[in-house]
Coordinates of C-alpha atoms in Angstrom, one line a residue:
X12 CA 13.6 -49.1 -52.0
X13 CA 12.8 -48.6 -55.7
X14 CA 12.3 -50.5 -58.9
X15 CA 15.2 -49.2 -60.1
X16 CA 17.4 -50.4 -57.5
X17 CA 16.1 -54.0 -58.3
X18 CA 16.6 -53.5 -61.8
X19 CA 20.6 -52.4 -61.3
X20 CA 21.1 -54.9 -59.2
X21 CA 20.3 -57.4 -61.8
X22 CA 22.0 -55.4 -64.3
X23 CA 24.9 -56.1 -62.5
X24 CA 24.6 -60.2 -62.9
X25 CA 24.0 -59.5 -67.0
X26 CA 20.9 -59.1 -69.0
X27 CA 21.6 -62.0 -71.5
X28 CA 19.3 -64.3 -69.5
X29 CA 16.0 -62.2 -69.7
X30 CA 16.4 -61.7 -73.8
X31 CA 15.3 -58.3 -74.0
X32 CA 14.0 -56.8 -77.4
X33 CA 14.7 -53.0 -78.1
X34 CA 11.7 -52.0 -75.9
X35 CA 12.4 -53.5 -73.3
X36 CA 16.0 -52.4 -73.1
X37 CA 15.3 -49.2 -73.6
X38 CA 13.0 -49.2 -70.6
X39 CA 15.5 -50.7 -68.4
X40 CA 17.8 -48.1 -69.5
X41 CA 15.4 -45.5 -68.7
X42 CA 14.4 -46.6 -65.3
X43 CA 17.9 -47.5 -63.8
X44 CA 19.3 -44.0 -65.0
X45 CA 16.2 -41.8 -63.7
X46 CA 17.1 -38.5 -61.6
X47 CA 20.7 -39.6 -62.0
X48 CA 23.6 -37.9 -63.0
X49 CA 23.9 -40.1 -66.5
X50 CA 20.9 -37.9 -67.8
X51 CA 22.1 -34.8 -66.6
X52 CA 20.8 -32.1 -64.5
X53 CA 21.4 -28.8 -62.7
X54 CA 23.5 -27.4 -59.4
X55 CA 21.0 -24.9 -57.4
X56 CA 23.0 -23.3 -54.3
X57 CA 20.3 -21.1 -51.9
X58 CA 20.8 -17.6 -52.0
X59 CA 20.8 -17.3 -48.1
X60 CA 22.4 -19.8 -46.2
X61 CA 24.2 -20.9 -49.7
X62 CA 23.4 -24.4 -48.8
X63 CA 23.7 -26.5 -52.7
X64 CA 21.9 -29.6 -53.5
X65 CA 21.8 -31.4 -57.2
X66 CA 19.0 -32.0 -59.1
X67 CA 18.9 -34.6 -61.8
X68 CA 16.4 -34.7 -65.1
X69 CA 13.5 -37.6 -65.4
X70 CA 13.3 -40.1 -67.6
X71 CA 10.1 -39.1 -68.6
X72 CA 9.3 -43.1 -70.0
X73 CA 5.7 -44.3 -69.3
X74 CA 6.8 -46.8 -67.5
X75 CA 8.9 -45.7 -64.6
X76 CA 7.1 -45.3 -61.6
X77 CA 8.4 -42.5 -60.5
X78 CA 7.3 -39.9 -63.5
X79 CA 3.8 -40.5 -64.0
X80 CA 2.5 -38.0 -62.0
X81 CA 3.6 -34.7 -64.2
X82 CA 2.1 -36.5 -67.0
X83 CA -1.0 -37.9 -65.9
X84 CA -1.9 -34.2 -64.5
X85 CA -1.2 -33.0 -68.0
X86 CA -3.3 -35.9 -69.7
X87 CA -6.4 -35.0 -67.1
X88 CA -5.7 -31.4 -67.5
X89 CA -7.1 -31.8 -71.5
X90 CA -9.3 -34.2 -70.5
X91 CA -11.0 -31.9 -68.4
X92 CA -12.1 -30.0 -71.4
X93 CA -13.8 -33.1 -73.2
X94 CA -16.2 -34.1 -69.9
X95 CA -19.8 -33.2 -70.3
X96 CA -21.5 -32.8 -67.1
X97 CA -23.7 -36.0 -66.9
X98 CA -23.1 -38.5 -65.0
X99 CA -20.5 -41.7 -66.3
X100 CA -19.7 -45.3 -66.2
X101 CA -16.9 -47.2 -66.0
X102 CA -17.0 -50.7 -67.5
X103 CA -14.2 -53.5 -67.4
X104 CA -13.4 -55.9 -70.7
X105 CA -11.7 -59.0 -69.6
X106 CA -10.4 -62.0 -71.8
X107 CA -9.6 -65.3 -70.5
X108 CA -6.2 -66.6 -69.5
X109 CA -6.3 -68.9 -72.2
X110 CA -5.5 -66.4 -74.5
X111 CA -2.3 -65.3 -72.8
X112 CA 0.1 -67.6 -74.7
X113 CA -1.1 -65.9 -78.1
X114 CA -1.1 -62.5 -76.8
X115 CA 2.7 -63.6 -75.8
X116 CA 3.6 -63.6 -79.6
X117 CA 1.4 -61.7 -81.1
X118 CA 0.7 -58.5 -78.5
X119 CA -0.2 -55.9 -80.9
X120 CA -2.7 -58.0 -82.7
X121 CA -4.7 -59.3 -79.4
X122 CA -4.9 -56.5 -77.7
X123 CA -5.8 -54.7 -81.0
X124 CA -8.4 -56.7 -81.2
X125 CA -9.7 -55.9 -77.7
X126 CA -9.8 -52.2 -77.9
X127 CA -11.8 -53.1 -81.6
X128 CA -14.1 -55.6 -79.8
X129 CA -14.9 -53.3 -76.5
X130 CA -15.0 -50.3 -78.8
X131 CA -17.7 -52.7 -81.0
X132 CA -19.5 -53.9 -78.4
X133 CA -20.3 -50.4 -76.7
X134 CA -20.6 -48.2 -79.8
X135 CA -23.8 -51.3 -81.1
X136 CA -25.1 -50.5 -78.1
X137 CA -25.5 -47.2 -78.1
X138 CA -26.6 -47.1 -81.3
X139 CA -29.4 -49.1 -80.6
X140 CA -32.8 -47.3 -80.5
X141 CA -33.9 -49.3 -77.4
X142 CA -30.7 -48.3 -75.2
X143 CA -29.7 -45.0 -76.1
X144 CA -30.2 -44.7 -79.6
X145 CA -26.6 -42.3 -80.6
X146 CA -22.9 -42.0 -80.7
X147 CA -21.1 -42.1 -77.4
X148 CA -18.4 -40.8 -76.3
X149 CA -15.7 -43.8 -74.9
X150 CA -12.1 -43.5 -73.5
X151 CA -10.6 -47.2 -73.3
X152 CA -7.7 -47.9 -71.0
X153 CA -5.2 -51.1 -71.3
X154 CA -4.1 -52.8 -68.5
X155 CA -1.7 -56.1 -68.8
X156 CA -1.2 -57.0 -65.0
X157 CA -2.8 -58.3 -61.9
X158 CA -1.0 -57.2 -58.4
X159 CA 1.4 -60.0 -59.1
X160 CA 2.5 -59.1 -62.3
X161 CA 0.7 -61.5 -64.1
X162 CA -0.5 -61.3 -67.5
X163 CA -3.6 -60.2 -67.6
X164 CA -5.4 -58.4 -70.2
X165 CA -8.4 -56.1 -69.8
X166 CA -9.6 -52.9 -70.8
X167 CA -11.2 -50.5 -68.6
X168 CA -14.2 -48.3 -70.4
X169 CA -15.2 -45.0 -69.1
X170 CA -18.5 -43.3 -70.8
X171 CA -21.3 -40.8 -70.3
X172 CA -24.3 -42.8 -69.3
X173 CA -26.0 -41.0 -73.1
X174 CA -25.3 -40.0 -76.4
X175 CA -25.8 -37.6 -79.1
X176 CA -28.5 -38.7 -82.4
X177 CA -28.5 -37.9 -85.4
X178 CA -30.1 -34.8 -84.7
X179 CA -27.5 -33.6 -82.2
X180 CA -29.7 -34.1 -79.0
X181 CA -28.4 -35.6 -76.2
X182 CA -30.0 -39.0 -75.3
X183 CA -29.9 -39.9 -71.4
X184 CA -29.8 -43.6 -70.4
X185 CA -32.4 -44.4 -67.8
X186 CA -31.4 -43.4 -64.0
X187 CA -29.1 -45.8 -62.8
X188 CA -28.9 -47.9 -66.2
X189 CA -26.7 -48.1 -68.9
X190 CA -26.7 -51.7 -70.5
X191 CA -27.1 -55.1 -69.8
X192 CA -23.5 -56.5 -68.6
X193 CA -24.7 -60.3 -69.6
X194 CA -26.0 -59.3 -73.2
X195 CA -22.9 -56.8 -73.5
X196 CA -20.8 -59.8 -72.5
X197 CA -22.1 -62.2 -75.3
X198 CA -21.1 -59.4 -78.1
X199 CA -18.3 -58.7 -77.0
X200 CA -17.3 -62.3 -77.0
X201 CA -18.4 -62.9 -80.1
X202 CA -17.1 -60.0 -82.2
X203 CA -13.3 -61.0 -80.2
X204 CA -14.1 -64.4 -81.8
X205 CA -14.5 -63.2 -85.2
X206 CA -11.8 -60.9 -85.3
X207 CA -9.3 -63.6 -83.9
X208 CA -10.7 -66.3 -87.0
X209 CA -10.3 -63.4 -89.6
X210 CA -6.7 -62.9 -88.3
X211 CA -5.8 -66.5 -88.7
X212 CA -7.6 -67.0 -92.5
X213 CA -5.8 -63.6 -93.7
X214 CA -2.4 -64.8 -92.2
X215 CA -2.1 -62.7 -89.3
X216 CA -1.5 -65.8 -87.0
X217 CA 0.5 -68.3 -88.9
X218 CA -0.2 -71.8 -88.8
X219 CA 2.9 -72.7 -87.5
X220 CA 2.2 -70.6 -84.2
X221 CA -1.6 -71.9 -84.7
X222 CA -2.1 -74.9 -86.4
X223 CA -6.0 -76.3 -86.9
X224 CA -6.1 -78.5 -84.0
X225 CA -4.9 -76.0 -82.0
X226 CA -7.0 -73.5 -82.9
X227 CA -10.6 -75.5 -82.7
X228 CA -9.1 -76.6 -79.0
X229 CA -8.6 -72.8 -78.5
X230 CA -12.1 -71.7 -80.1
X231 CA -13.7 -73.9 -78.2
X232 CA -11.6 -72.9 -74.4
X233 CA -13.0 -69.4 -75.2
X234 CA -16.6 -70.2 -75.9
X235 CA -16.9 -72.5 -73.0
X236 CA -15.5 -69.8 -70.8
X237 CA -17.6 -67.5 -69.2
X238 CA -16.6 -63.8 -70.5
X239 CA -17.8 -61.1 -68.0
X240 CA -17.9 -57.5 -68.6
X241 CA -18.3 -55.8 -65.0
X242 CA -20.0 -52.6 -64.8
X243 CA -19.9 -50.2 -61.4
X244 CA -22.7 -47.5 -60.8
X245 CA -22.7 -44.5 -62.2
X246 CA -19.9 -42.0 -61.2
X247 CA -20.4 -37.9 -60.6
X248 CA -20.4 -35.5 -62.7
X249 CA -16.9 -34.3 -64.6
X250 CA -14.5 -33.8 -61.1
X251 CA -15.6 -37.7 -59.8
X252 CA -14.6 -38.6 -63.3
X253 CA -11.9 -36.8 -63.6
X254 CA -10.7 -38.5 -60.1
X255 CA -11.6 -42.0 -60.8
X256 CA -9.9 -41.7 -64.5
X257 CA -6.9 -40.8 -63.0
X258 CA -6.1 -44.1 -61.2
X259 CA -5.9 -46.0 -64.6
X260 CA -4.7 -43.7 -67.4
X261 CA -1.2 -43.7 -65.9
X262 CA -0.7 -46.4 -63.6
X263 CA 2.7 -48.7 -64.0
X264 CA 3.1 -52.5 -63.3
X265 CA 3.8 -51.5 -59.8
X266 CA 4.4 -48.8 -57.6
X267 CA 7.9 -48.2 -55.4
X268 CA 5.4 -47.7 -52.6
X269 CA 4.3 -51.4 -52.7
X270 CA 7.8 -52.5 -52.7
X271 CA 8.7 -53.5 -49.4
X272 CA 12.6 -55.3 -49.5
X273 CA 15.0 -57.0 -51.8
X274 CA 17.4 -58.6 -50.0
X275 CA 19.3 -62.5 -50.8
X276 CA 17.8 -62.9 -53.7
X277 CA 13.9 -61.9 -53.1
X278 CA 11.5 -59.2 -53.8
X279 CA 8.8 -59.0 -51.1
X280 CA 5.9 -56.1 -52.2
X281 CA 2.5 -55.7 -51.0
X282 CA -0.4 -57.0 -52.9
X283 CA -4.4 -56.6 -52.9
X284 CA -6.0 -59.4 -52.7
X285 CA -9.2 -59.6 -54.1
X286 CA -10.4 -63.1 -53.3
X287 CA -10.4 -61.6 -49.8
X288 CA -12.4 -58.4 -50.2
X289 CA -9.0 -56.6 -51.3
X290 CA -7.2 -57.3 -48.2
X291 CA -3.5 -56.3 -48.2
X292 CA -0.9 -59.4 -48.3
X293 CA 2.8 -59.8 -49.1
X294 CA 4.0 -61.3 -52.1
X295 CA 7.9 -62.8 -52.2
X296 CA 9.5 -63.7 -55.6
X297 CA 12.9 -64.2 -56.6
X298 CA 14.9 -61.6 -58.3
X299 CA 14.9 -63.2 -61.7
X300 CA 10.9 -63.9 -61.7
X301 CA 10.1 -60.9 -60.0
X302 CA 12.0 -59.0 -63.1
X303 CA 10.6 -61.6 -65.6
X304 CA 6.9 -60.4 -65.0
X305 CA 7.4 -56.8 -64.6
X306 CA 9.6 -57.0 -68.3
X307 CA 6.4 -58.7 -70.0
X308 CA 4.3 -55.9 -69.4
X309 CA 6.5 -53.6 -71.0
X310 CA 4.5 -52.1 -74.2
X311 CA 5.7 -51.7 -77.8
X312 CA 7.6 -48.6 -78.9
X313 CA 4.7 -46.3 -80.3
X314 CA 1.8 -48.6 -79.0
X315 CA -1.3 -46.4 -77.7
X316 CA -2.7 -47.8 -74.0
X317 CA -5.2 -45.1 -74.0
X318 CA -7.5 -44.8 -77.1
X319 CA -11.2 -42.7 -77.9
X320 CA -14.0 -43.6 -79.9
X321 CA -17.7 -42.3 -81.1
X322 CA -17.8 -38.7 -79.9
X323 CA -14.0 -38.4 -79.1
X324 CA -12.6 -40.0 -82.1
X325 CA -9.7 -37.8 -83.5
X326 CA -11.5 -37.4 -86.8
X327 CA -14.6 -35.5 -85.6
X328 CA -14.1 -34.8 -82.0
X329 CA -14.4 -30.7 -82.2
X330 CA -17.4 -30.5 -83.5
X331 CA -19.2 -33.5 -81.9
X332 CA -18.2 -32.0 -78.9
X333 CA -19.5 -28.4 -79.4
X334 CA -22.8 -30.5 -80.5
X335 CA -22.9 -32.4 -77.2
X336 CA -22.4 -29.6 -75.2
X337 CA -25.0 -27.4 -77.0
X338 CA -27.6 -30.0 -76.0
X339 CA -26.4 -30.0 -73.0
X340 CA -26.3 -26.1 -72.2
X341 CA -22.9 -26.6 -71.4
X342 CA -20.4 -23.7 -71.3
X343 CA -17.1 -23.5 -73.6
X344 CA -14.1 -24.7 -72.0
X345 CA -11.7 -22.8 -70.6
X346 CA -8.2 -22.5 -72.7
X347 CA -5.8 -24.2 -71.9
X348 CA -3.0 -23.2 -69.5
X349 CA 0.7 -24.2 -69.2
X350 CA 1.5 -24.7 -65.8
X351 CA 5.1 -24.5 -64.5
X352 CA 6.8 -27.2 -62.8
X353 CA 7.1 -25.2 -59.6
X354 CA 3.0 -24.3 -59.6
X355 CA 2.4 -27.9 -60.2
X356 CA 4.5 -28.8 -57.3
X357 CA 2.9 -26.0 -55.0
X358 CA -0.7 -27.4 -56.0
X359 CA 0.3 -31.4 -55.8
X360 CA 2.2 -31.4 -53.3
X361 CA 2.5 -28.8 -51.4
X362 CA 6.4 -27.8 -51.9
X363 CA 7.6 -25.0 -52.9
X364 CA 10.4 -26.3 -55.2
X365 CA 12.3 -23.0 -55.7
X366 CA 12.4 -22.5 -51.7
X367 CA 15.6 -23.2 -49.8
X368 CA 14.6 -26.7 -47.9
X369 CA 17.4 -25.9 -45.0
X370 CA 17.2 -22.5 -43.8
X371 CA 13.5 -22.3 -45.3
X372 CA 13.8 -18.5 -46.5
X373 CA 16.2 -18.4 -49.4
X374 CA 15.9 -19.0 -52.7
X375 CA 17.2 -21.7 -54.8
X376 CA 19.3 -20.2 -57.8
X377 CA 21.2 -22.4 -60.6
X378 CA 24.8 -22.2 -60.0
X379 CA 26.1 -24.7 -62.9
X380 CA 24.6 -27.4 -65.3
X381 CA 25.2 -31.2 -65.2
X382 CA 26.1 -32.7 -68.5
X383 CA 24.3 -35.8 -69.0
X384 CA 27.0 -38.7 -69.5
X385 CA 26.0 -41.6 -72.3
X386 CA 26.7 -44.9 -71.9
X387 CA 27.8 -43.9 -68.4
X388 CA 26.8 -47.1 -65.7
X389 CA 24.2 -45.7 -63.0
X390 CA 25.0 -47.0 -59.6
X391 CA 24.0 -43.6 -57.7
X392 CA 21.4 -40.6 -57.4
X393 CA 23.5 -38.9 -55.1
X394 CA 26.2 -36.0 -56.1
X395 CA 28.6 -37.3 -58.7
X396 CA 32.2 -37.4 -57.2

């Protein structure tokens, strides 16, 4: 039972209804033909018991959820080099439902303006003398979806609970503290505010989509509404970031292990619920809806879910970077290292990719290459006849 079998299905019945742009369609694409013979592949055959089994390419897209793992390995692999061994934070932005309907029509510009506004909020902060007094070093995350697949917007903020002065020393928070969530709440708030007036005065919102009525009525939803930026303790050192990090940066809309059966018409998956203490429940949806949500998370072609700032901005991050880790006595990281498909495999999952899976002693040898068919339909992951 996988998304992509959902997603064929419907394929099936015509896309017209769902009025897909280019992203979207080229996600759907993706996913449906995903360690299939339309992408091509290779013929191994065992060098033993001469036993032959086909192996098809990934789609590689960002989000399918079955080729995230390869990539978010990668993604920690570098990140591993930027950690400083102090311990971190890891903060949530949300922003209120009301907002949803805008962010619906105008995606790139609300949630730019949420990585702006958390990025804003956290790097005032830290350069405040009284806090921490220094640049930090922040990762932000995006996340569109609740375990229903409904819109909803938040950013997740991992930082080092310091930062690095003017003089390149490194500036510990006090044990246990980093900022004050309600004050950090009340920026960030604010600065979204401003940046969402400024979009409307310089055009960026027309007044057809926003007119003035319905923008005072909006202005005055959010400020009524109580914004919330949850903090959790401090995390480890650089492995406990590392292994929290990794549960956001590459995370899909949902996972083929929470889907549970498609059958007449309905999608049933399973769903944490937190109102409950994050107790397990089902969910059922029709086809069409159950397609519907997971479509409107689908990001923009070249949009950037994971973004840096202060110490790990692009611009300067080398050599704020040696500074931090100067102050901190911190060794050079090691280079980095390519590793093979088959290593990662060994090491993930513990598979040896290249061994023979029947006879468990030969060796799997290519024998012939699969040409990858375009514009060929996908109804099948097994051998092409």
């Amino acid at each position: 039972m996988e998304l992509a079998d959902i997603l064929r299905q419907q394929e099936k019945a015509g896309l017209e209804q769902y009025g897909l742009n280019l992203s979207q369609r080229k996600v759907w694409r993706a996913i449906t033909a995903c360690r299939t013979a339309a992408l091509g592949g290779h013929i191994e055959r065992c060098d033993q018991c001469r036993m032959t089994r086909h192996i098809y390419h990934s789609c590689r897209n960002r989000h399918c959820p079955k080729c995230q793992s390869r990539t978010k390995d990668q993604w920690l692999a570098a990140r591993q080099r930027e950690c400083l061994n102090v311990p971190y934070t890891h903060l949530v932005f949300t922003i209120p439902h009301a907002l949803n309907g805008l962010a619906a029509s105008h995606f790139r510009l609300i949630t730019d303006i949420l990585f702006s506004a958390s990025a804003e909020t956290l790097l005032a902060f830290a350069a405040n003398p009284r806090w921490l007094g220094g640049v930090p070093a922040i990762t932000l995350v995006l996340h569109t979806w609740t375990q229903t697949l409904q819109r909803h917007l938040h950013i997740h903020a991992l930082m080092p609970n310091g930062a690095l002065d003017e003089d390149g020393q490194w500036k510990q928070s006090r044990r246990g503290f980093l900022f004050p969530v309600k004050a950090l709440s009340k920026v960030f708030r604010e600065k979204f505010i401003d940046a969402l007036k400024l979009a409307r005065i310089d055009g960026r919102i027309s007044k057809e989509r926003m007119d003035d009525t319905a923008s005072k009525q909006l202005l005055l939803e959010l400020r009524q509404h109580d914004w919330v930026v949850y903090a959790k303790a401090p995390l480890g050192g650089p492995q406990q970031v590392l292994d929290y990090l990794s549960r956001y940066t590459h995370r899909v809309g949902i996972s083929n292990e929470r889907l549970l059966s498609f059958h007449d018409g309905q999608v049933r998956f399973k769903v944490r619920d937190n109102a409950h203490a994050g107790k397990k429940r089902i969910e059922q949806l029709s086809t069409n809806e159950f397609t519907r949500r997971f479509l409107q998370h689908v990001l923009p072609t070249g949009f950037k879910r994971i973004r840096h700032y202060g110490v790990l901005a692009n611009c300067h991050k080398r050599e704020k970077l040696a500074q931090c880790r100067l102050a901190l006595q911190m060794p050079q990281p090691q280079p980095a290292i390519i590793e093979s498909v088959q290593a990662f495999m060994l090491r993930v999952n513990q598979i040896d990719v290249l061994c023979c899976p029947h006879c468990g002693h030969g060796t799997m040898q290519v024998i012939d290459i699969i040409v990858a068919v375009k514009n060929r339909p996908v109804l099948t992951t097994g051998p092409p006849p």
